[in-house]
Short mmCIF file of C-alpha atoms in Angstrom, two decimals:
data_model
loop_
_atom_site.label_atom_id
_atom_site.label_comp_id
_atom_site.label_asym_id
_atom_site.label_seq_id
_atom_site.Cartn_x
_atom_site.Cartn_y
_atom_site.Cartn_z
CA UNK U 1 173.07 258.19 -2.66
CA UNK U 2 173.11 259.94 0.98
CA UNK U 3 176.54 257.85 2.31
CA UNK U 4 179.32 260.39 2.26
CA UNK U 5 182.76 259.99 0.59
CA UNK U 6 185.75 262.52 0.24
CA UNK U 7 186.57 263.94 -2.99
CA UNK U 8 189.65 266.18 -3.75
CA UNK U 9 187.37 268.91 -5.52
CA UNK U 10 190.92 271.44 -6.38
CA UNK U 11 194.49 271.02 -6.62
CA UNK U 12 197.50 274.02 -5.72
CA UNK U 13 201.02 273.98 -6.05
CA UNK U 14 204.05 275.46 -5.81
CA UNK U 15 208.00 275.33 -6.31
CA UNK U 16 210.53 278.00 -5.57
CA UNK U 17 212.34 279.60 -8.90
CA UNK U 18 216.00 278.64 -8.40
CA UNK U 19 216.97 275.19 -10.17
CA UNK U 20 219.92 272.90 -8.79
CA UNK U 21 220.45 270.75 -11.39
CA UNK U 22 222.42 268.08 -11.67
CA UNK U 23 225.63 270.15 -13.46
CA UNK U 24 225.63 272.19 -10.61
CA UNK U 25 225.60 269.15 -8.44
CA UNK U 26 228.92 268.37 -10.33
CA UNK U 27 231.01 271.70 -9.37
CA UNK U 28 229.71 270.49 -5.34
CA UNK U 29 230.36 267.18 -4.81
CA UNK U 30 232.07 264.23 -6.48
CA UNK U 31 228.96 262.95 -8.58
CA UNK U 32 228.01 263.66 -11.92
CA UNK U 33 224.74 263.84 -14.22
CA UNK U 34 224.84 260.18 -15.67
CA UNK U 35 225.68 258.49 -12.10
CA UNK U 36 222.59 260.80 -10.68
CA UNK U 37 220.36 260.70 -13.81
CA UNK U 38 220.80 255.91 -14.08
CA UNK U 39 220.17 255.72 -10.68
CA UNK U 40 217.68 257.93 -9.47
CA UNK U 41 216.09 259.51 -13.01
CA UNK U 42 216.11 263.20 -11.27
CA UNK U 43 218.02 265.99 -13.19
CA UNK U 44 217.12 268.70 -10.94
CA UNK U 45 215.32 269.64 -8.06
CA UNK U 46 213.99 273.43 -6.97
CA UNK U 47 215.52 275.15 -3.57
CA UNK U 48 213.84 278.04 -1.31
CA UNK U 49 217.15 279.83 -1.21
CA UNK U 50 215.83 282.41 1.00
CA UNK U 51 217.22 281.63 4.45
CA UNK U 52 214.25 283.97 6.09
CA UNK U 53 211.80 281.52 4.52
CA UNK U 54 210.97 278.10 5.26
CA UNK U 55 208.28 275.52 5.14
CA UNK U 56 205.29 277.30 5.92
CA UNK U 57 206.36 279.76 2.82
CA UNK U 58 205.89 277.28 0.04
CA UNK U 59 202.72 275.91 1.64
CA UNK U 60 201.33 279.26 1.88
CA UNK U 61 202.00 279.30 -1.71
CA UNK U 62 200.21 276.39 -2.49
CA UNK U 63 197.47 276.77 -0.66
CA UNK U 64 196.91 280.05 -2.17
CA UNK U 65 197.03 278.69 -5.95
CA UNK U 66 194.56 276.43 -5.11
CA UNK U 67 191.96 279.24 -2.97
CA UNK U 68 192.84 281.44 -6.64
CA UNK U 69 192.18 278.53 -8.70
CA UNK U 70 189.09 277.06 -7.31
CA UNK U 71 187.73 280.51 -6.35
CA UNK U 72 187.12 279.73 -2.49
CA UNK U 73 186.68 281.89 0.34
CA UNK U 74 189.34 280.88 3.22
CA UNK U 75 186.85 281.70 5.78
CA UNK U 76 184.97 278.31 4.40
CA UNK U 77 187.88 275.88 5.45
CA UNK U 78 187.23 273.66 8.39
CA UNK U 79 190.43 272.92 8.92
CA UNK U 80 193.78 272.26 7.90
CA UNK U 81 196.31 269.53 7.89
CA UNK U 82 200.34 270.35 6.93
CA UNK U 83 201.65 267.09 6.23
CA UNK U 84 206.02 267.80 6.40
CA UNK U 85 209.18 266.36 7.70
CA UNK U 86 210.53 270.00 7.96
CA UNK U 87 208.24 271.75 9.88
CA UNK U 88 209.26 276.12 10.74
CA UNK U 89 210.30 275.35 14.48
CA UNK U 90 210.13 272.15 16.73
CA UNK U 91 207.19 273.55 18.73
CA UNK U 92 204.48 275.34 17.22
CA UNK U 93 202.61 274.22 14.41
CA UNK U 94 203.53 275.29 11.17
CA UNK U 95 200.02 274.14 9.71
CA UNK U 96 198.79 276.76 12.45
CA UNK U 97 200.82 279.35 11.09
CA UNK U 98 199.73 278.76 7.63
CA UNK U 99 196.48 278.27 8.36
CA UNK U 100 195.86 281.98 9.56
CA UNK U 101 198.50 283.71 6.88
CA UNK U 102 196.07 282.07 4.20
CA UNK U 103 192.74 283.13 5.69
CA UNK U 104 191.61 280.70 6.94
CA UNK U 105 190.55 281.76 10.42
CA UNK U 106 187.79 279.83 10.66
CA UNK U 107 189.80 276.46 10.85
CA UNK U 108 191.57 274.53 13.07
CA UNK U 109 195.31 273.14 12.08
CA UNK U 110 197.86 270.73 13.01
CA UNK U 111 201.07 268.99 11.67
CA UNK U 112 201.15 265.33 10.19
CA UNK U 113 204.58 263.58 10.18
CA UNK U 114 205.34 260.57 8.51
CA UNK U 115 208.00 261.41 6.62
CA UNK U 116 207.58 260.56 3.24
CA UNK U 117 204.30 259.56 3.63
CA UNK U 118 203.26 262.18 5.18
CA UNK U 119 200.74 263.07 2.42
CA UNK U 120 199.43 259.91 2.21
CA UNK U 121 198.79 259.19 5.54
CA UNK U 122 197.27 263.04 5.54
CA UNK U 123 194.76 262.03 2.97
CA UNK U 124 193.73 259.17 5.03
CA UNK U 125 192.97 261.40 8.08
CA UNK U 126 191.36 264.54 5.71
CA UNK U 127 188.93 261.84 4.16
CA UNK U 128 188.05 260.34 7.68
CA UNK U 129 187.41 264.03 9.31
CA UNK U 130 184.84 264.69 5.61
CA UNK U 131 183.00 261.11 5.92
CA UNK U 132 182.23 261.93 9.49
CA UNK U 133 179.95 264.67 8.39
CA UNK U 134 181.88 267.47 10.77
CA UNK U 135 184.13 269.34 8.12
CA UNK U 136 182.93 270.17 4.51
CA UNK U 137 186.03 271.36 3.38
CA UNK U 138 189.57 269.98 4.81
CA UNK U 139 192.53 271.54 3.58
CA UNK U 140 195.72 269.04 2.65
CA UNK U 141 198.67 270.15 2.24
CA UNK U 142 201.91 268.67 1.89
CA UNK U 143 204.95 270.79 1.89
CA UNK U 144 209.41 270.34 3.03
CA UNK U 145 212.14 272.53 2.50
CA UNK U 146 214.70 269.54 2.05
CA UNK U 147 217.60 271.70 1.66
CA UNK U 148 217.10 273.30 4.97
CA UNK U 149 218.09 269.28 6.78
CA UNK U 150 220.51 268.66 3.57
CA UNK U 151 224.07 268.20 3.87
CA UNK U 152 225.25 269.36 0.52
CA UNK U 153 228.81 267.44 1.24
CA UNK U 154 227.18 264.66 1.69
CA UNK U 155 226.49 263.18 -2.60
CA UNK U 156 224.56 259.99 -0.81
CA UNK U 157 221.30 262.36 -0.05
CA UNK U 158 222.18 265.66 -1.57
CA UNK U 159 221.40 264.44 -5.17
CA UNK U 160 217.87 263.11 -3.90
CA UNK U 161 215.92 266.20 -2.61
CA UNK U 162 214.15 269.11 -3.38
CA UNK U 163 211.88 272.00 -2.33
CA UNK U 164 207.91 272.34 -3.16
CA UNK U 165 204.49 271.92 -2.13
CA UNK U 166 201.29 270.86 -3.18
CA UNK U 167 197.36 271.19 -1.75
CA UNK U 168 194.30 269.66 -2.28
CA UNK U 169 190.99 269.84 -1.05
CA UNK U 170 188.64 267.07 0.56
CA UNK U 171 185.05 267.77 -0.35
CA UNK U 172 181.90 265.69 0.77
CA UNK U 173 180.60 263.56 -2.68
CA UNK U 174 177.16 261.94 -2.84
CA UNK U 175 177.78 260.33 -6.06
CA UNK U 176 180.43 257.08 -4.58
CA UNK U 177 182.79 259.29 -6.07
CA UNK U 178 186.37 260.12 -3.91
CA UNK U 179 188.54 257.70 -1.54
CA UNK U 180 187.29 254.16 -2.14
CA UNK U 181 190.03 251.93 -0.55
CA UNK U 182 193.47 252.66 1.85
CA UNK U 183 196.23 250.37 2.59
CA UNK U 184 198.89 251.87 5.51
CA UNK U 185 201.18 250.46 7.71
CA UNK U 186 204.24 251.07 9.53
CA UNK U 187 207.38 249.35 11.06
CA UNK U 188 209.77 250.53 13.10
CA UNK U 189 212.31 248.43 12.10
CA UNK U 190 212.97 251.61 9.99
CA UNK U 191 214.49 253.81 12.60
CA UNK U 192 218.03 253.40 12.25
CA UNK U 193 217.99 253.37 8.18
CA UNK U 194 216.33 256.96 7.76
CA UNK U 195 216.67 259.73 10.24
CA UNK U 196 218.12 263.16 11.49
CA UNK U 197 220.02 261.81 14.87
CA UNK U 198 220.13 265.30 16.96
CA UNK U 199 217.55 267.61 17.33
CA UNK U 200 214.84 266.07 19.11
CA UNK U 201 214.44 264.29 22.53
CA UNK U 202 216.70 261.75 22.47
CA UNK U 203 219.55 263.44 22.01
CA UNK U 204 218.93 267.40 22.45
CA UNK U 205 220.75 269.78 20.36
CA UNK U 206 224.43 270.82 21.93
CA UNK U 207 227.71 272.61 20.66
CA UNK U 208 228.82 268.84 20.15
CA UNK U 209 226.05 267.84 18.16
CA UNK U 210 226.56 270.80 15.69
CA UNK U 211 230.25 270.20 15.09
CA UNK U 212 229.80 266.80 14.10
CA UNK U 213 226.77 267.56 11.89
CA UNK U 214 224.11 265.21 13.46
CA UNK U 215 221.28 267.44 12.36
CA UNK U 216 221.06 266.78 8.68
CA UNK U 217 219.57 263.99 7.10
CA UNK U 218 221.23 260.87 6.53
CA UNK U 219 220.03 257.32 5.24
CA UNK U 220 221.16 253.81 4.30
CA UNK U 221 220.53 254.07 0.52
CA UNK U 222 220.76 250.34 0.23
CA UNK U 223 218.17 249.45 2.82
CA UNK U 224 215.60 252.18 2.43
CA UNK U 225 215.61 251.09 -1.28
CA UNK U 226 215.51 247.41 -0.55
CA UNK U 227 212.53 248.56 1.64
CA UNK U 228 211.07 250.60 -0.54
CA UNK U 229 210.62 248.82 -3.80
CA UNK U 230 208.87 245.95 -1.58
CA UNK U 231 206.67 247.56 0.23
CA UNK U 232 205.50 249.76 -1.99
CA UNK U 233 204.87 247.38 -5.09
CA UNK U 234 202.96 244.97 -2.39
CA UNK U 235 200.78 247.87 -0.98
CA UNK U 236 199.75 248.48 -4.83
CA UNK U 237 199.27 244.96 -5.79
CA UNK U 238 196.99 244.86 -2.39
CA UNK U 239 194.61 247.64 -3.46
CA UNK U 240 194.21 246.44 -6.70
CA UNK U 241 193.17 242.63 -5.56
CA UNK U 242 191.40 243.95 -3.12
CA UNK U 243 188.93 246.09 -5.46
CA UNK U 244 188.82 243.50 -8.12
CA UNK U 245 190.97 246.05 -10.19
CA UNK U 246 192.91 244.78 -13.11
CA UNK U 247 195.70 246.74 -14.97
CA UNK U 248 192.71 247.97 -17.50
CA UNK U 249 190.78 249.16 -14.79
CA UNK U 250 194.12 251.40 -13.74
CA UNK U 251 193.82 254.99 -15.19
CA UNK U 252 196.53 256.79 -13.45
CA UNK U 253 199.13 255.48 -10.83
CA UNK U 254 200.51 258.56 -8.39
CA UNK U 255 203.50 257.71 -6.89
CA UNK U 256 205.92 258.91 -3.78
CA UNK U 257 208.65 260.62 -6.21
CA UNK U 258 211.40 259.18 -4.40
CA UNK U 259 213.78 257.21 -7.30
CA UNK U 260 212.65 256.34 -10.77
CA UNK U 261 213.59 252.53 -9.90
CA UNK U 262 211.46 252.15 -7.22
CA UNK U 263 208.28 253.55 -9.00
CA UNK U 264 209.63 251.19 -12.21
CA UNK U 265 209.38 248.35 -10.12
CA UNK U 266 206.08 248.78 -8.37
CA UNK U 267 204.21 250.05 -12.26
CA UNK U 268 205.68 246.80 -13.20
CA UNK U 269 204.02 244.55 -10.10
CA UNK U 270 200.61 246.56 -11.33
CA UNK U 271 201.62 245.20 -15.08
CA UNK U 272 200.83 249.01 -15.97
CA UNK U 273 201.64 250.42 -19.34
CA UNK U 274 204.40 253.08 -19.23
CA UNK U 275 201.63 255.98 -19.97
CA UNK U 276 199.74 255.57 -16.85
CA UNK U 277 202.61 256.08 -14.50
CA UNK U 278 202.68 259.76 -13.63
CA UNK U 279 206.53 260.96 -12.91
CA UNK U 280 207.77 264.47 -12.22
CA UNK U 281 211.13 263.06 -10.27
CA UNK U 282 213.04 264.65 -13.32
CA UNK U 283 212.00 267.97 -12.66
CA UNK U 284 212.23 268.27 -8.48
CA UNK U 285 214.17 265.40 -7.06
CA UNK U 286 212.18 263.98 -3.90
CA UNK U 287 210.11 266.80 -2.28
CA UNK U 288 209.00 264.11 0.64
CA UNK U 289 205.49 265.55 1.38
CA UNK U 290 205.02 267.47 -1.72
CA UNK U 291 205.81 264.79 -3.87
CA UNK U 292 201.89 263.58 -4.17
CA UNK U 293 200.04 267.04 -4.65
CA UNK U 294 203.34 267.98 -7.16
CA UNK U 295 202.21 264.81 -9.19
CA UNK U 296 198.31 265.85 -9.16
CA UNK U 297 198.75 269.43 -9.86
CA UNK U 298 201.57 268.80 -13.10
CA UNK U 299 198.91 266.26 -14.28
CA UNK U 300 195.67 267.35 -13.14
CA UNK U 301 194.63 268.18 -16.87
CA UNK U 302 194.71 264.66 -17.62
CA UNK U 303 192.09 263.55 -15.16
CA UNK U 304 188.49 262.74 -15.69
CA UNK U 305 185.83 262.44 -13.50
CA UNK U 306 185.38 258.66 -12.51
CA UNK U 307 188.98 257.84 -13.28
CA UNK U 308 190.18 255.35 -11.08
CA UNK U 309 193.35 257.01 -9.70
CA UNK U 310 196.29 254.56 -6.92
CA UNK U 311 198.41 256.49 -4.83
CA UNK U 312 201.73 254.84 -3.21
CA UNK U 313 204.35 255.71 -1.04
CA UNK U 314 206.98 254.93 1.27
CA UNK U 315 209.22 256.91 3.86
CA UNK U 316 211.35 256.81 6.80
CA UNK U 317 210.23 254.88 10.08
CA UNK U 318 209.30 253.32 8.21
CA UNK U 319 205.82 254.17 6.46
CA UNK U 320 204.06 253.26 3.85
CA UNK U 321 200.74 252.37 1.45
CA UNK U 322 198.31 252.67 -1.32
CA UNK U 323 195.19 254.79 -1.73
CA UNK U 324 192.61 254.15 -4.38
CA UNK U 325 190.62 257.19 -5.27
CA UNK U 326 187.86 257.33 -8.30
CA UNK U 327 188.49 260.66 -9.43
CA UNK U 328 185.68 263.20 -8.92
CA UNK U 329 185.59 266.35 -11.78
CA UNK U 330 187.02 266.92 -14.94
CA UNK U 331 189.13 270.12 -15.11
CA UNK U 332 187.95 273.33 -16.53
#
């Protein structure tokens, strides 16, 4: 075959050491483990506690594991694409930053925000920039430091995320192996249910907009997840009518890890078996961009070459989709 797909050919992670679990959550806020654990299914999350450090450290991180693991030379990446909701600084890039840290002078970088579907959107663009025939080798990498927009006073959002990051890398295949199929779409409608309200243009940062705390997340739980579990679940159901897939032809669904519920409901549109539904939500909470690579790296041993592999997601905007990948090397 001489048409070009992209295949993730390597898979790097990372999460920072310290673990807020849910007990801890307890001693914070009035919440406890059961209320967290029935309604969201996370019992702790990981935080960069390092105020000196923030997003472009745990990308670094995981784009290193995956240079060590898949024994690359930086020098051969093309270029780079930092999918976050937290970038280092409002103006410069952080996927700049890490791009040159790691190596990988030879590339060019840029930021990718989408929220929490950031990554997926990012594999979209890293898979259109491969099948062009340009770039060999585009580096993905999804990575927030949630705790750094976090209002731990706040139990509505501060039970929810986490810290990590994940990278993969898109590859050219000749063999029809790679990204097969993509579903995305937006809708503003989303604004007002998800956000940070100071910071940015709208309304610039000022003394007043500190003292009344406008610059950490907040959300309506009840809409986003209304949102959410619809969306999502359709996207799914979309990809798989769309490739003639059944449930039996599902190896592995990868989904957003934003509340046990919502990826519940959309296994159970796809009328998948409780096995094929990959979940790490119980170790890191919602990592927004890293939730994806976090998935594929904790599971990547389980993955065989031609696997037929759906990714979903939704985040604030709103955004959302599905991605259908056939999976493209067995792990060594």
């Amino acid at each position: 075959m001489n048409t070009i797909t992209a295949a993730i050919t390597a898979v790097g992670a990372y999460v920072p050491d310290f673990v807020l679990s849910n007990k801890v959550l307890e001693t914070m806020v009035d919440t406890n483990d059961e209320w967290i654990t029935t309604r969201t299914g996370i019992k702790e999350r990981r935080i960069l506690q390092d105020p000196d450090k923030g997003t472009s450290f745990l990308a670094i991180k995981a784009a290193q594991d995956l240079i060590a693991k898949a024994n690359i030379d930086p020098l051969e990446i093309d270029m780079i694409i930092m999918a976050t909701a937290t970038a280092d600084m409002p103006v410069a890039s952080t996927g700049v930053y890490v791009a040159t840290e790691i190596g990988a002078t030879n590339a060019f970088a840029y930021d990718l925000q989408a929220a929490c579907s950031s990554f997926l959107y990012g594999m979209s663009t890293a898979a259109a920039y491969v099948q062009s025939g340009r770039y060999k080798k585009v580096l993905l990498i999804g990575a927030d430091k949630m705790s750094s927009i976090v209002d731990y006073t706040d139990r509505a959002t501060c039970i929810i995320f986490g810290d990590g990051a994940g990278a993969v890398l898109f590859e050219p295949n000749y063999e029809g192996l790679g990204l097969q199929d993509e579903y995305l779409r937006s809708d503003g409608v989303g604004r007002d249910f998800l956000k940070i309200p100071a910071g940015g243009s709208l309304i610039p940062t000022t003394l007043a907009t500190v003292q009344e705390n406008r610059h950490n997340i907040i959300q309506d739980g009840k809409t986003v997840f209304k949102y959410a579990v619809t969306n999502m679940a359709d996207a799914s159901e979309l990809i798989l009518k769309r490739n003639n897939l059944t449930n039996e032809d599902v190896n592995w669904l990868v989904p957003h890890q934003a509340n046990k519920r919502i990826i519940d409901a959309t296994a159970s549109r796809m009328n998948l078996e409780d096995s094929k539904v990959l979940m790490n939500i119980e170790r890191y909470g919602n990592t927004t961009s890293a939730t994806l690579p976090l998935v594929l790296s904790d599971f990547e041993h389980l993955f065989k070459k031609g696997d037929n592999v759906i990714f979903a997601a939704f985040g604030g905007g709103f955004t959302w989709g599905s991605i259908y990948i056939k999976w493209a090397y067995d792990k060594k």
